[in-house]
Amino acid sequence: MSDQSQSRPRKIIIDTDPGQDDAVAILLALGSPQEIDLLGITCVAGNVPLALTQTNARRVCEVAGRSDVAVHAGRDAPLRRPLVTAEHVHGKTGLDGPELWEPTMPLAEINGVDFIIDTLRREPAGTVTLCPLGPLSNIAAAFEQAPDIVERVQEIVLMGGAYFEVGNITPAAEFNIYVDPEAAEIVLTSGVPVTMMPLDVTHKALATRTRIEAIRALDTRVGHFTAEMLDFFERFDVEKYGSEGGPLHDPCVIAYLIQPELFSGRRINVMVETSSDLTLGMTVADWWGVTDRAANALFIGDVDSDGFFALITERLGRL
């Protein structure tokens, strides 16, 4: 993978439910054109309902001066369940913190699920990486509607799941997987190479006061916008976990594509619980290899957090 990143930018679709940390992930991608060729952004209901996630994605593109990026609205609900949202974490807009505005860039006409299908059929097989930062509803719906695209995906690098850190929305489940466990099961059993950024790694990527101030010190529109988002975002997690900053979950996905050496993990089997009331949405990760189930994911467990924040700060500084 690193060989490719040295030659030509990696084609990706970001599938997202912004969310402050989603916004930072989008900005990181936009600030890294040598490594990342962002083909488009598809939005899904998750942290907040779809009307807000697609609006927030366009706001983020406008902050970066990139209203040329196509933003598509995808599914407004999970595949087979009612939507669960997380305003208690992200605020009522999903991007609470900075002063917000009504975006002027238009929403792309084509539906997000259709965009994923069309793009994978159009681009050469094995050249497009899907980067889901929210519930996996759009990706799974695309796989169900167009099974021919599954073998054309280069890789899925997603933020979701947890094992040693267990749950953040229930005692057993991480939010993105919990919202649409059936979609997560479809993705994890699809046969596509999957890299997972679970809470186990994202809880080591803490937006401490010093790190937020370094971003604010960029003294740009993007720098101030990001710092104001993180000022708001960290409150919830600091209160909940007693940590020195809120975890910056979603940018781990993009940072991994730019600088994979910042991360380490294991290829293991990961299954999703879809039927238990008690552990619905739990990602059962066979970290110790105690089953004979075949590995289906690279499950990331560690990150060089100083290197991670240095990368984010430097790339935001380019916007």
mmCIF file of C-alpha atoms in Angstrom, residues 16-17 43-54 74-88 92 134-138 169 175-183 280:
data_model
loop_
_atom_site.group_PDB
_atom_site.id
_atom_site.type_symbol
_atom_site.label_atom_id
_atom_site.label_comp_id
_atom_site.label_asym_id
_atom_site.label_seq_id
_atom_site.Cartn_x
_atom_site.Cartn_y
_atom_site.Cartn_z
ATOM 1 C CA THR A 16 -19.821 9.758 6.527
ATOM 2 C CA ASP A 17 -22.278 11.142 9.101
ATOM 3 C CA CYS A 43 -23.622 10.840 3.574
ATOM 4 C CA VAL A 44 -25.595 8.537 5.836
ATOM 5 C CA ALA A 45 -27.837 8.976 8.860
ATOM 6 C CA GLY A 46 -25.913 8.306 12.064
ATOM 7 C CA ASN A 47 -24.551 10.870 14.505
ATOM 8 C CA VAL A 48 -27.471 13.069 13.417
ATOM 9 C CA PRO A 49 -30.218 12.543 10.787
ATOM 10 C CA LEU A 50 -29.363 12.604 7.069
ATOM 11 C CA ALA A 51 -30.626 16.172 6.483
ATOM 12 C CA LEU A 52 -27.934 17.375 8.897
ATOM 13 C CA THR A 53 -25.126 15.015 7.862
ATOM 14 C CA GLN A 54 -25.346 16.049 4.191
ATOM 15 C CA GLY A 74 -27.459 8.327 0.886
ATOM 16 C CA ARG A 75 -29.666 6.330 3.233
ATOM 17 C CA ASP A 76 -31.695 8.104 5.909
ATOM 18 C CA ALA A 77 -32.061 4.952 8.047
ATOM 19 C CA PRO A 78 -30.334 1.634 8.776
ATOM 20 C CA LEU A 79 -31.144 -1.381 6.594
ATOM 21 C CA ARG A 80 -33.636 -3.063 8.914
ATOM 22 C CA ARG A 81 -33.921 -0.939 12.067
ATOM 23 C CA PRO A 82 -35.059 2.486 13.220
ATOM 24 C CA LEU A 83 -32.312 5.118 13.417
ATOM 25 C CA VAL A 84 -30.434 5.804 16.658
ATOM 26 C CA THR A 85 -28.551 9.155 16.744
ATOM 27 C CA ALA A 86 -25.924 10.768 19.001
ATOM 28 C CA GLU A 87 -26.818 14.415 19.554
ATOM 29 C CA HIS A 88 -25.748 13.915 23.177
ATOM 30 C CA LYS A 92 -28.051 19.189 17.955
ATOM 31 C CA GLY A 134 -20.375 6.166 10.260
ATOM 32 C CA PRO A 135 -22.921 3.357 10.188
ATOM 33 C CA LEU A 136 -22.335 1.011 7.242
ATOM 34 C CA SER A 137 -25.856 1.350 5.793
ATOM 35 C CA ASN A 138 -24.830 2.918 2.447
ATOM 36 C CA ILE A 169 -23.238 3.551 23.135
ATOM 37 C CA PHE A 175 -21.933 3.449 18.048
ATOM 38 C CA ASN A 176 -21.352 3.016 14.292
ATOM 39 C CA ILE A 177 -21.764 -0.762 14.403
ATOM 40 C CA TYR A 178 -24.649 -0.613 16.877
ATOM 41 C CA VAL A 179 -26.714 1.718 14.674
ATOM 42 C CA ASP A 180 -26.719 -0.793 11.801
ATOM 43 C CA PRO A 181 -25.354 -4.169 12.895
ATOM 44 C CA GLU A 182 -26.862 -5.975 9.896
ATOM 45 C CA ALA A 183 -24.971 -3.636 7.554
ATOM 46 C CA LEU A 280 -26.440 -6.109 19.902
#
